[in-house]
């Protein structure tokens, strides 16, 4: 009976990871469905007593697990203290689902993990083709046919910033697999995917994602080519010859963008008044809604910064927990790259070094873009933990 439960559990986890890999760039509903399946499979593992045999965490992964538990517990306490316990529970579900994906990858075989990442990259390329077509034709099959062409694209996602966010994170990964292998046959599919993602990312006109992705790809190219990489990025100003790019950059002075600065100032002021527990889930949104009703702002109901968002929900301790997540992920990616690069020079596969460089670039994008937007939510939250899982357990 126990063996049967374990087999069903393993199959449920695998099915959930497959669903997530397909929908990582395609839609939040599929992402949530995939993470829910993984969570159910892992829960069955626990009740069947099979977790110890299937999931093995090293020190770094164990630290992340403890930090996640702290993050969840502190978030709930802060929300309960702010009179929003139910909202706090709802806000915790995405992190539970995202960390379930991380744990599900720990329970998977190396071959399966590589397959999940390949599937995700393939569907990112498909989404990119659709996004580029959407820009030039206005096609929008998820919203009734066609809209105006030459507008910001969202693909099959609900918002153009959502598409820009995930493309910006995955582009460095595709770039890593495109530039590190010496075999042209191995490089070509990833190079094509990277070009398609870059084109679709440009068409989202998400400036934060542009900056983050450029920084992330710069990291990948620097790790591969050293100082020669900077000559490549000297060509970036050529983008200014594109009229839509110039127009989007000029929008920085528009009212919605000056409101972003207002939200940063408001966030800092609110954090000062409650630095330990913050305001609980939805506290900042309620304050922003009052400002909107008073005519002070028109939109922007989140603080546009990952650390401010965490501090507003659960005080400075929550922001420090988020910083700890990212620090450990950065350190692990850097350590893995150094070891994998040394091994590849001795004849081992270069793919682990390519993955580590790509994830380093993705983390760079997440941190840079996260300074001007709240990426620790929605599609980008799940993608962060998916890529972390692919990196942390690649040797297992």
PDB file of N, CA and C in Angstrom, residues 21-22 116-128 193:
ATOM      1  N   UNK A  21       5.912  23.696 -16.137  1.00  0.00           N
ATOM      2  CA  UNK A  21       6.877  24.004 -17.193  1.00  0.00           C
ATOM      3  C   UNK A  21       6.180  24.531 -18.445  1.00  0.00           C
ATOM      4  N   UNK A  22       5.023  23.973 -18.762  1.00  0.00           N
ATOM      5  CA  UNK A  22       4.269  24.425 -19.937  1.00  0.00           C
ATOM      6  C   UNK A  22       3.724  25.829 -19.722  1.00  0.00           C
ATOM      7  N   UNK A 116      12.189  19.327 -17.693  1.00  0.00           N
ATOM      8  CA  UNK A 116      11.278  20.410 -17.289  1.00  0.00           C
ATOM      9  C   UNK A 116      11.809  21.763 -17.753  1.00  0.00           C
ATOM     10  N   UNK A 117      13.115  21.971 -17.596  1.00  0.00           N
ATOM     11  CA  UNK A 117      13.697  23.251 -18.011  1.00  0.00           C
ATOM     12  C   UNK A 117      13.624  23.409 -19.523  1.00  0.00           C
ATOM     13  N   UNK A 118      13.868  22.328 -20.253  1.00  0.00           N
ATOM     14  CA  UNK A 118      13.789  22.388 -21.718  1.00  0.00           C
ATOM     15  C   UNK A 118      12.371  22.700 -22.186  1.00  0.00           C
ATOM     16  N   UNK A 119      11.390  22.070 -21.540  1.00  0.00           N
ATOM     17  CA  UNK A 119       9.987  22.337 -21.896  1.00  0.00           C
ATOM     18  C   UNK A 119       9.644  23.792 -21.614  1.00  0.00           C
ATOM     19  N   UNK A 120      10.078  24.289 -20.458  1.00  0.00           N
ATOM     20  CA  UNK A 120       9.802  25.688 -20.118  1.00  0.00           C
ATOM     21  C   UNK A 120      10.417  26.627 -21.150  1.00  0.00           C
ATOM     22  N   UNK A 121      11.666  26.379 -21.535  1.00  0.00           N
ATOM     23  CA  UNK A 121      12.324  27.225 -22.535  1.00  0.00           C
ATOM     24  C   UNK A 121      11.594  27.165 -23.873  1.00  0.00           C
ATOM     25  N   UNK A 122      11.131  25.976 -24.250  1.00  0.00           N
ATOM     26  CA  UNK A 122      10.421  25.836 -25.517  1.00  0.00           C
ATOM     27  C   UNK A 122       9.139  26.667 -25.517  1.00  0.00           C
ATOM     28  N   UNK A 123       8.387  26.608 -24.420  1.00  0.00           N
ATOM     29  CA  UNK A 123       7.134  27.370 -24.379  1.00  0.00           C
ATOM     30  C   UNK A 123       7.382  28.865 -24.203  1.00  0.00           C
ATOM     31  N   UNK A 124       8.504  29.236 -23.620  1.00  0.00           N
ATOM     32  CA  UNK A 124       8.875  30.651 -23.613  1.00  0.00           C
ATOM     33  C   UNK A 124       9.111  31.129 -25.043  1.00  0.00           C
ATOM     34  N   UNK A 125       9.749  30.291 -25.857  1.00  0.00           N
ATOM     35  CA  UNK A 125       9.967  30.655 -27.258  1.00  0.00           C
ATOM     36  C   UNK A 125       8.639  30.765 -28.003  1.00  0.00           C
ATOM     37  N   UNK A 126       7.723  29.831 -27.737  1.00  0.00           N
ATOM     38  CA  UNK A 126       6.396  29.881 -28.366  1.00  0.00           C
ATOM     39  C   UNK A 126       5.664  31.162 -27.962  1.00  0.00           C
ATOM     40  N   UNK A 127       5.692  31.471 -26.681  1.00  0.00           N
ATOM     41  CA  UNK A 127       5.057  32.706 -26.201  1.00  0.00           C
ATOM     42  C   UNK A 127       5.693  33.933 -26.853  1.00  0.00           C
ATOM     43  N   UNK A 128       6.999  33.886 -27.068  1.00  0.00           N
ATOM     44  CA  UNK A 128       7.696  35.016 -27.683  1.00  0.00           C
ATOM     45  C   UNK A 128       7.279  35.207 -29.133  1.00  0.00           C
ATOM     46  N   UNK A 193      15.935  30.837 -29.384  1.00  0.00           N
ATOM     47  CA  UNK A 193      14.994  31.149 -28.299  1.00  0.00           C
ATOM     48  C   UNK A 193      15.337  32.485 -27.652  1.00  0.00           C
TER      49      UNK A 193
END
